[in-house]
């Protein structure tokens, strides 16, 4: 796509994706690249601006990630953040040393509001610091434009060359006016017009899909999740009934979810496409009978999906394109984007399915973050209940049921989860919690209901707040809400006599149970 953009060069910082998201919130398109990216490739991209991320190293050590001094002579504004700021100084002849006093957490910073970077920012502002090195002598041509009690150069600028270095992290929410600082850089200093919007993205992507696909046939595995649903919506608008969506209902979806997906994309829905629903519940239950080991369950569910999808693909015959709901974090985390990638095998990136007869992959959401995918979904007219659906693992309830999977256990966790989600929505918390769901433990305990003793299952409630799903903290749900959920689950869900709330953070725990 031919559009103005700012690029983020990643030096191993934990906030690389967050930096790019904050830039996009300024309506400026942004992509992440490793510091190993060749300078000629950066020139070819013709960015309007460059941002250098933080990182865990000391820039003065011999084997630390670095960059060429030429990067700062491209005639493009550059903003260095934390390690990126120190590296800019180090490469250009300044001095970076171990700080007499490290700074961590919220810190009062005094800024020079005459700097274009701090226009409209309070003279005394709170910023998020995380550093044990500091800039002891700025490079020639730079002047300090911010300081703290312990850090004489919390920010430096060479306005003439468009080079800016800040020691703190403007991308995190703890930096109170960080968004304003990034806006100043990308919109005012870099001169970006700010035309990156979802309505224009949808229109442009639909045009490009039509041009690419022509009269070709497209096949998409539709899970009913946000990513595949928005991909289906885009492709439907672009090529209509040249698109076939195969929806495999493995019986491990949330309550009524299969019917909800069919209502949107099936014959009675609003999208023009071929929709095939495969009701494979009994097939999955047979395969999973007596299996309790988590990885074995995942493997069975994944392999059975391939078998079912393969069978349907054979009925359809050869297609020109296989569509996937790959989104930008998938690309980055698969080692194809930034440097701080957690290399993982992802179903949307790598390991192309050899069992489908196709010529080319098409990934209409490849450049979007999750929040942008949701905006695109609303723009396409996909119902809010689907667009804002909670994250859901590929193996579905198979990994939210501890131990073996049975139809009865699936019923229990579906009903408990539906009640939980209903009460969270009634309390107005559904958009503020990162992820929440009910899981069925493998524990049975004695209880008393009426005048009878019971020996039934315990349901665990999970709710976390997270920015990137790499780390998470348990959400603080009001006790009255939890009490209501508990009371409803025990009274309405046969087979449950105990409800627990999981307070575990990530790490040491994971967000999902298995």
Coordinates of C-alpha atoms in Angstrom, one line a residue:
X1 CA 0.0 0.0 0.0
X2 CA 1.4 3.4 -1.0
X3 CA 0.9 5.5 2.2
X4 CA 2.9 7.8 4.4
X5 CA 4.3 5.9 7.4
X6 CA 6.6 6.1 10.4
X7 CA 8.7 3.0 11.1
X8 CA 9.7 1.7 14.6
X9 CA 13.1 0.1 14.8
X10 CA 13.1 -2.5 17.5
X11 CA 16.1 -3.1 19.8
X12 CA 14.5 -5.8 21.9
X13 CA 12.2 -3.5 23.9
X14 CA 9.1 -5.0 25.5
X15 CA 6.9 -2.1 24.3
X16 CA 7.6 -2.3 20.5
X17 CA 4.1 -3.1 19.5
X18 CA 2.7 -0.5 21.9
X19 CA 4.8 2.2 20.3
X20 CA 3.4 1.3 16.9
X21 CA -0.1 1.3 18.3
X22 CA 0.3 4.7 19.9
X23 CA 1.5 6.1 16.6
X24 CA -1.5 4.7 14.7
X25 CA -3.7 6.3 17.3
X26 CA -2.4 9.5 15.9
X27 CA -3.9 8.3 12.6
X28 CA -0.4 7.7 11.2
X29 CA 0.4 4.3 9.7
X30 CA 3.3 2.6 11.4
X31 CA 5.3 -0.7 11.0
X32 CA 8.0 -2.4 13.2
X33 CA 11.4 -3.6 11.9
X34 CA 14.4 -5.2 13.5
X35 CA 17.5 -3.1 14.1
X36 CA 19.2 -5.6 11.7
X37 CA 17.2 -4.2 8.8
X38 CA 19.6 -2.9 6.2
X39 CA 19.9 0.9 5.8
X40 CA 19.2 0.6 2.0
X41 CA 15.9 -1.1 2.9
X42 CA 15.0 1.7 5.2
X43 CA 15.8 4.3 2.5
X44 CA 13.6 2.4 0.1
X45 CA 10.6 2.5 2.5
X46 CA 10.9 6.3 2.4
X47 CA 9.5 6.8 6.0
X48 CA 8.3 10.2 7.2
X49 CA 9.9 9.4 10.6
X50 CA 11.8 6.8 12.6
X51 CA 11.4 5.8 16.2
X52 CA 14.0 3.7 18.0
X53 CA 12.6 1.5 20.8
X54 CA 13.9 0.7 24.2
X55 CA 15.9 -2.5 24.9
X56 CA 17.5 -4.5 27.8
X57 CA 21.2 -3.8 26.9
X58 CA 23.8 -1.2 27.6
X59 CA 24.6 0.6 24.3
X60 CA 28.3 0.9 25.1
X61 CA 28.9 -2.8 25.4
X62 CA 30.6 -4.4 22.4
X63 CA 27.9 -6.9 21.4
X64 CA 24.8 -4.7 22.1
X65 CA 22.3 -4.0 19.3
X66 CA 23.4 -0.9 17.4
X67 CA 22.8 1.1 14.3
X68 CA 24.8 3.1 11.7
X69 CA 25.4 6.8 12.2
X70 CA 24.0 7.2 8.7
X71 CA 20.5 6.5 10.0
X72 CA 20.6 9.9 11.6
X73 CA 21.6 11.6 8.3
X74 CA 18.7 10.4 6.1
X75 CA 17.0 13.8 6.4
X76 CA 14.2 12.0 8.3
X77 CA 13.2 13.0 11.9
X78 CA 14.3 10.3 14.4
X79 CA 13.0 9.8 18.0
X80 CA 14.9 7.6 20.4
X81 CA 13.1 6.1 23.4
X82 CA 15.1 5.0 26.4
X83 CA 17.7 2.6 25.0
X84 CA 17.0 4.2 21.6
X85 CA 17.8 7.6 23.1
X86 CA 21.1 6.4 24.7
X87 CA 22.1 4.6 21.4
X88 CA 21.5 7.8 19.4
X89 CA 23.8 9.7 21.8
X90 CA 26.4 6.9 21.8
X91 CA 26.6 6.6 18.0
X92 CA 26.7 10.3 17.5
X93 CA 29.6 10.9 19.9
X94 CA 27.9 11.6 23.2
X95 CA 28.6 9.6 26.4
X96 CA 26.4 7.1 28.1
X97 CA 27.3 5.6 31.5
X98 CA 25.9 3.6 34.3
X99 CA 23.7 6.0 36.3
X100 CA 24.6 6.9 39.9
X101 CA 20.9 6.4 40.6
X102 CA 18.7 4.2 38.4
X103 CA 15.1 5.4 37.8
X104 CA 12.1 3.0 37.7
X105 CA 8.4 3.7 37.6
X106 CA 6.5 7.0 37.7
X107 CA 8.9 9.9 37.8
X108 CA 8.4 13.7 37.9
X109 CA 10.0 15.2 34.8
X110 CA 10.6 18.9 34.1
X111 CA 10.3 19.6 30.4
X112 CA 11.2 22.6 28.2
X113 CA 7.8 23.4 26.5
X114 CA 9.7 25.5 23.9
X115 CA 10.8 22.2 22.4
X116 CA 8.5 21.0 19.5
X117 CA 8.4 17.6 21.2
X118 CA 6.8 19.1 24.3
X119 CA 4.5 21.6 22.8
X120 CA 1.3 21.8 24.9
X121 CA 2.8 19.5 27.6
X122 CA 2.9 20.6 31.3
X123 CA 6.2 21.9 32.5
X124 CA 6.1 19.4 35.3
X125 CA 4.7 16.0 34.1
X126 CA 4.8 12.4 35.3
X127 CA 6.6 9.9 33.0
X128 CA 7.5 6.2 33.2
X129 CA 11.2 5.6 33.7
X130 CA 13.0 2.3 33.4
X131 CA 16.8 2.7 33.1
X132 CA 20.1 2.0 34.9
X133 CA 22.2 3.9 32.3
X134 CA 22.0 7.6 31.6
X135 CA 23.2 10.2 29.1
X136 CA 26.1 11.9 30.9
X137 CA 27.1 14.0 28.0
X138 CA 24.8 14.7 25.0
X139 CA 26.3 14.4 21.6
X140 CA 27.5 17.5 19.8
X141 CA 24.6 19.6 18.5
X142 CA 22.1 18.4 21.1
X143 CA 20.8 20.4 24.0
X144 CA 19.0 19.0 27.1
X145 CA 15.3 19.8 27.0
X146 CA 14.1 17.8 30.1
X147 CA 15.5 16.7 33.4
X148 CA 14.6 14.9 36.6
X149 CA 16.0 15.1 40.1
X150 CA 18.5 12.4 39.3
X151 CA 18.7 12.6 35.5
X152 CA 20.2 15.8 34.0
X153 CA 19.3 14.8 30.4
X154 CA 15.8 13.1 30.5
X155 CA 15.4 14.4 26.9
X156 CA 17.7 16.0 24.4
X157 CA 17.1 17.6 20.9
X158 CA 19.0 18.6 17.8
X159 CA 16.2 20.6 16.3
X160 CA 18.1 21.4 13.1
X161 CA 18.6 17.8 12.2
X162 CA 15.2 16.7 13.6
X163 CA 16.8 14.3 16.1
X164 CA 15.1 13.8 19.5
X165 CA 16.0 11.5 22.4
X166 CA 13.9 10.9 25.5
X167 CA 14.9 8.7 28.4
X168 CA 11.4 7.7 29.5
X169 CA 8.6 5.7 27.8
X170 CA 5.9 8.0 26.3
X171 CA 4.1 4.9 24.8
X172 CA 2.9 3.5 28.2
X173 CA -0.2 4.9 29.9
X174 CA 1.8 5.7 33.1
X175 CA 3.4 8.6 31.1
X176 CA 0.5 11.0 31.6
X177 CA 1.1 13.2 28.5
X178 CA 3.0 10.6 26.4
X179 CA 0.4 10.5 23.6
X180 CA 0.7 14.2 23.2
X181 CA 4.5 13.9 22.9
X182 CA 4.2 11.2 20.2
X183 CA 1.5 13.2 18.4
X184 CA 3.9 16.2 18.4
X185 CA 6.6 14.0 16.8
X186 CA 4.7 12.2 14.1
X187 CA 2.2 14.9 13.2
X188 CA 4.2 18.1 13.7
X189 CA 7.9 17.3 13.5
X190 CA 7.5 14.5 10.9
X191 CA 4.7 16.4 9.1
X192 CA 2.4 13.4 8.7
X193 CA -1.1 14.3 7.5
X194 CA -2.9 11.8 9.7
X195 CA -5.0 10.0 7.1
X196 CA -4.7 6.4 8.5
X197 CA -8.4 5.7 9.3
X198 CA -10.5 2.6 9.2
X199 CA -13.0 3.9 6.6
X200 CA -10.1 4.6 4.2
X201 CA -8.4 1.3 5.1
X202 CA -11.6 -0.7 4.3
X203 CA -12.2 1.1 1.0
X204 CA -8.5 0.8 -0.1
X205 CA -8.3 -2.9 1.0
X206 CA -11.5 -3.8 -0.8
X207 CA -10.1 -2.2 -4.0
X208 CA -6.8 -4.0 -3.7
X209 CA -8.5 -7.4 -3.0
X210 CA -10.6 -7.0 -6.1
X211 CA -7.6 -6.2 -8.2
X212 CA -5.5 -9.1 -6.7
X213 CA -8.3 -11.8 -6.8
X214 CA -9.9 -10.8 -10.1
X215 CA -12.3 -13.7 -11.0
X216 CA -10.5 -16.1 -8.6
X217 CA -12.1 -18.4 -6.0
X218 CA -11.3 -17.8 -2.3
X219 CA -11.5 -20.2 0.6
X220 CA -11.5 -19.1 4.3
X221 CA -11.7 -21.1 7.5
X222 CA -14.2 -19.1 9.5
X223 CA -13.9 -19.6 13.2
X224 CA -16.4 -17.0 14.3
X225 CA -13.6 -15.1 16.1
X226 CA -13.0 -11.4 15.4
X227 CA -10.1 -11.8 13.0
X228 CA -11.6 -14.4 10.7
X229 CA -15.0 -12.7 10.8
X230 CA -13.5 -9.3 9.7
X231 CA -11.5 -11.0 7.1
X232 CA -14.7 -12.6 5.8
X233 CA -16.4 -9.3 5.8
X234 CA -13.7 -7.6 3.8
X235 CA -13.5 -10.4 1.2
X236 CA -17.3 -10.6 0.9
X237 CA -17.4 -6.9 0.1
X238 CA -14.6 -7.3 -2.4
X239 CA -15.5 -10.4 -4.3
X240 CA -18.9 -11.6 -3.0
X241 CA -19.8 -15.2 -3.8
X242 CA -16.3 -15.9 -5.1
X243 CA -15.6 -16.4 -1.4
X244 CA -16.5 -19.7 0.4
X245 CA -16.3 -19.8 4.2
X246 CA -16.1 -23.1 6.0
X247 CA -17.2 -22.9 9.6
X248 CA -16.3 -26.0 11.6
X249 CA -18.4 -26.3 14.7
X250 CA -16.4 -28.7 16.9
X251 CA -18.8 -28.6 19.8
X252 CA -16.3 -26.7 22.0
X253 CA -17.6 -23.2 21.3
X254 CA -19.3 -20.9 23.8
X255 CA -23.0 -21.2 24.4
X256 CA -25.1 -20.5 21.2
X257 CA -21.9 -19.3 19.4
X258 CA -22.3 -21.5 16.4
X259 CA -25.8 -20.3 15.7
X260 CA -24.7 -16.7 16.2
X261 CA -22.0 -17.1 13.6
X262 CA -24.4 -18.7 11.1
X263 CA -26.9 -15.9 11.7
X264 CA -24.3 -13.3 10.6
X265 CA -22.6 -15.2 7.7
X266 CA -25.2 -17.8 6.7
X267 CA -28.0 -17.7 4.1
X268 CA -30.1 -15.3 6.2
X269 CA -27.2 -13.0 7.1
X270 CA -26.1 -9.7 5.6
X271 CA -22.9 -10.9 3.8
X272 CA -22.8 -12.1 0.2
X273 CA -20.7 -15.3 0.3
X274 CA -21.0 -19.1 0.3
X275 CA -21.2 -20.3 3.9
X276 CA -20.7 -24.0 4.9
X277 CA -21.3 -25.1 8.5
X278 CA -19.9 -28.4 9.5
X279 CA -21.5 -29.8 12.7
X280 CA -18.7 -32.0 13.9
X281 CA -19.5 -32.1 17.6
X282 CA -20.0 -35.8 18.0
X283 CA -16.8 -36.5 15.9
X284 CA -14.7 -34.4 18.3
X285 CA -16.3 -35.8 21.4
X286 CA -15.4 -39.3 20.3
X287 CA -11.8 -38.4 19.5
X288 CA -11.4 -36.7 22.9
X289 CA -13.1 -39.4 25.0
X290 CA -10.8 -40.3 28.0
X291 CA -8.0 -37.8 27.0
X292 CA -7.0 -35.5 29.9
X293 CA -3.4 -34.4 29.0
X294 CA -3.6 -30.7 27.8
X295 CA -1.2 -31.0 24.9
X296 CA -2.7 -34.2 23.6
X297 CA -6.1 -32.5 23.7
X298 CA -4.8 -29.5 21.7
X299 CA -3.2 -31.9 19.2
X300 CA -6.3 -33.9 18.7
X301 CA -8.5 -30.8 18.2
X302 CA -6.0 -29.2 15.8
X303 CA -5.5 -32.3 13.7
X304 CA -9.2 -33.1 13.6
X305 CA -9.9 -29.5 12.3
X306 CA -7.4 -30.2 9.5
X307 CA -9.2 -33.4 8.6
X308 CA -12.6 -31.8 8.6
X309 CA -11.4 -28.8 6.7
X310 CA -9.6 -31.0 4.2
X311 CA -12.8 -33.0 3.5
X312 CA -14.7 -29.8 2.8
X313 CA -11.9 -28.4 0.7
X314 CA -11.9 -31.5 -1.5
X315 CA -15.7 -31.1 -2.1
X316 CA -15.1 -27.5 -3.2
X317 CA -12.1 -28.4 -5.4
X318 CA -9.2 -26.2 -6.4
X319 CA -9.3 -22.6 -5.4
X320 CA -7.0 -19.7 -6.3
X321 CA -6.6 -18.2 -2.9
X322 CA -6.6 -19.4 0.7
X323 CA -7.6 -16.6 3.0
X324 CA -6.3 -16.2 6.6
X325 CA -7.1 -13.9 9.4
X326 CA -3.5 -13.1 10.2
X327 CA -3.1 -9.8 12.1
X328 CA 0.0 -7.7 12.7
X329 CA 1.0 -9.1 16.1
X330 CA 0.9 -12.6 14.5
X331 CA 3.5 -11.4 12.0
X332 CA 5.7 -9.7 14.5
X333 CA 5.6 -12.6 17.0
X334 CA 6.4 -15.1 14.3
X335 CA 9.8 -13.5 13.8
X336 CA 8.8 -11.7 10.6
X337 CA 8.6 -8.2 12.2
X338 CA 10.5 -6.7 15.1
X339 CA 13.5 -7.9 17.1
X340 CA 11.8 -8.6 20.4
X341 CA 9.6 -11.2 18.8
X342 CA 8.7 -14.3 20.7
X343 CA 9.3 -16.8 17.9
X344 CA 6.4 -19.2 17.9
X345 CA 4.5 -21.5 15.5
X346 CA 1.3 -19.7 14.7
X347 CA -1.5 -21.2 12.7
X348 CA -1.8 -18.1 10.5
X349 CA 1.9 -17.6 9.8
X350 CA 4.1 -20.4 8.5
X351 CA 3.2 -24.1 8.1
X352 CA 0.9 -23.5 5.1
X353 CA -1.8 -26.2 4.8
X354 CA -0.7 -28.6 2.1
X355 CA -4.0 -30.4 2.2
X356 CA -5.8 -27.6 0.3
X357 CA -5.3 -27.1 -3.4
X358 CA -4.6 -23.3 -3.7
X359 CA -2.2 -21.0 -5.5
X360 CA -1.7 -18.1 -3.1
X361 CA -2.4 -16.9 0.4
X362 CA -4.3 -13.7 0.9
X363 CA -4.2 -12.0 4.4
X364 CA -6.4 -8.8 4.3
X365 CA -5.7 -8.0 8.0
X366 CA -2.0 -8.5 8.0
X367 CA -1.2 -4.9 8.8
X368 CA -3.7 -4.4 11.6
X369 CA -3.6 -4.6 15.4
X370 CA -6.5 -6.2 17.2
X371 CA -8.2 -2.9 18.2
X372 CA -7.9 -1.8 14.5
X373 CA -9.4 -5.1 13.4
X374 CA -12.4 -4.3 15.6
X375 CA -12.8 -0.8 14.1
X376 CA -12.7 -2.3 10.6
X377 CA -15.4 -4.8 11.7
X378 CA -17.7 -2.1 12.8
X379 CA -17.0 -0.2 9.6
X380 CA -18.1 -3.3 7.6
X381 CA -21.3 -3.6 9.6
X382 CA -20.4 -6.7 11.6
X383 CA -22.6 -6.8 14.8
X384 CA -21.0 -5.5 17.9
X385 CA -21.5 -8.7 19.9
X386 CA -19.2 -10.4 17.3
X387 CA -16.7 -7.6 16.9
X388 CA -16.1 -7.3 20.7
X389 CA -16.3 -11.0 21.4
X390 CA -13.8 -12.1 24.0
X391 CA -10.6 -13.7 22.9
X392 CA -11.1 -17.4 22.4
X393 CA -8.4 -20.1 22.0
X394 CA -8.4 -22.3 18.9
X395 CA -9.0 -25.5 20.9
X396 CA -12.0 -23.7 22.5
X397 CA -13.5 -25.1 25.6
X398 CA -11.3 -28.2 25.3
X399 CA -8.6 -26.3 27.2
X400 CA -11.1 -24.6 29.6
X401 CA -12.2 -28.0 30.8
X402 CA -9.5 -29.5 33.1
X403 CA -9.2 -33.2 32.5
X404 CA -11.2 -35.3 30.0
X405 CA -13.9 -33.6 27.8
X406 CA -17.5 -34.9 27.8
X407 CA -20.7 -33.4 26.4
X408 CA -21.9 -33.0 30.0
X409 CA -18.8 -31.0 31.0
X410 CA -19.1 -28.9 27.8
X411 CA -22.7 -28.0 28.8
X412 CA -21.6 -27.0 32.3
X413 CA -18.9 -24.7 31.2
X414 CA -21.0 -23.2 28.4
X415 CA -23.8 -22.3 30.8
X416 CA -21.5 -21.0 33.6
X417 CA -19.5 -18.9 31.1
X418 CA -22.7 -17.4 29.6
X419 CA -23.9 -16.4 33.0
X420 CA -20.5 -14.9 33.9
X421 CA -20.4 -12.9 30.6
X422 CA -24.0 -11.7 31.1
X423 CA -23.3 -10.4 34.6
X424 CA -20.0 -8.7 33.6
X425 CA -21.9 -6.9 30.7
X426 CA -24.8 -5.9 33.1
X427 CA -22.2 -4.4 35.5
X428 CA -20.7 -2.3 32.6
X429 CA -17.3 -4.1 32.8
X430 CA -17.3 -5.9 29.5
X431 CA -15.2 -3.3 27.6
X432 CA -12.8 -2.6 30.5
X433 CA -11.5 -6.1 31.3
X434 CA -8.9 -7.5 29.0
X435 CA -10.2 -11.1 29.0
X436 CA -12.7 -13.0 31.2
X437 CA -14.2 -16.5 31.1
X438 CA -15.3 -19.4 33.2
X439 CA -13.4 -22.7 33.3
X440 CA -14.4 -26.1 34.7
X441 CA -11.9 -27.6 37.2
X442 CA -11.5 -31.3 37.6
X443 CA -12.3 -30.9 41.3
X444 CA -15.5 -32.2 42.8
X445 CA -16.4 -31.4 46.4
X446 CA -19.2 -31.9 48.9
X447 CA -21.8 -29.2 49.2
X448 CA -25.3 -28.7 50.6
X449 CA -28.3 -27.7 48.4
X450 CA -31.6 -27.7 50.1
X451 CA -31.7 -30.6 52.5
X452 CA -29.4 -32.7 50.4
X453 CA -25.6 -33.2 50.2
X454 CA -24.1 -32.8 46.8
X455 CA -20.9 -34.0 45.2
X456 CA -20.4 -31.7 42.2
X457 CA -17.9 -29.7 40.2
X458 CA -16.2 -26.4 41.0
X459 CA -16.1 -23.6 38.4
X460 CA -13.2 -21.2 38.3
X461 CA -13.8 -17.6 37.1
X462 CA -10.9 -15.9 35.4
X463 CA -10.6 -12.1 34.5
X464 CA -7.4 -10.3 33.7
X465 CA -6.2 -6.9 32.6
X466 CA -3.4 -6.8 30.1
X467 CA -2.0 -4.6 27.3
X468 CA -0.2 -7.2 25.2
X469 CA -1.3 -10.6 26.7
X470 CA 2.4 -11.3 27.5
X471 CA 1.8 -10.3 31.1
X472 CA -1.5 -9.9 33.0
X473 CA -2.9 -9.0 36.4
X474 CA -6.2 -10.3 37.8
X475 CA -9.0 -7.8 37.3
X476 CA -10.5 -6.3 40.4
X477 CA -14.2 -7.2 39.9
X478 CA -16.6 -5.8 42.6
X479 CA -17.4 -8.4 45.2
X480 CA -21.1 -7.9 44.7
X481 CA -20.8 -8.8 41.0
X482 CA -18.8 -12.0 41.9
X483 CA -21.5 -12.9 44.4
X484 CA -24.2 -12.5 41.8
X485 CA -22.3 -14.7 39.4
X486 CA -21.7 -17.3 42.0
X487 CA -25.3 -17.4 43.1
X488 CA -26.6 -17.7 39.5
X489 CA -24.2 -20.4 38.5
X490 CA -24.9 -22.6 41.5
X491 CA -28.6 -22.1 41.2
X492 CA -28.9 -22.4 37.4
X493 CA -26.2 -24.8 36.3
X494 CA -26.8 -28.4 37.2
X495 CA -23.6 -30.2 38.3
X496 CA -21.9 -27.2 40.0
X497 CA -21.8 -26.5 43.8
X498 CA -18.8 -24.3 44.1
X499 CA -17.4 -21.2 42.4
X500 CA -13.9 -19.8 42.8
X501 CA -12.1 -16.6 41.5
X502 CA -8.6 -17.0 40.1
X503 CA -6.3 -14.2 41.4
X504 CA -3.1 -15.6 39.7
X505 CA -1.1 -13.1 37.5
X506 CA 0.9 -13.9 34.4
X507 CA 3.6 -14.8 35.1
X508 CA 3.7 -17.2 37.1
X509 CA 0.4 -18.5 35.7
X510 CA -1.0 -18.3 32.1
X511 CA -4.2 -16.6 31.1
X512 CA -5.8 -19.9 30.0
X513 CA -5.9 -22.9 32.3
X514 CA -4.3 -25.4 30.0

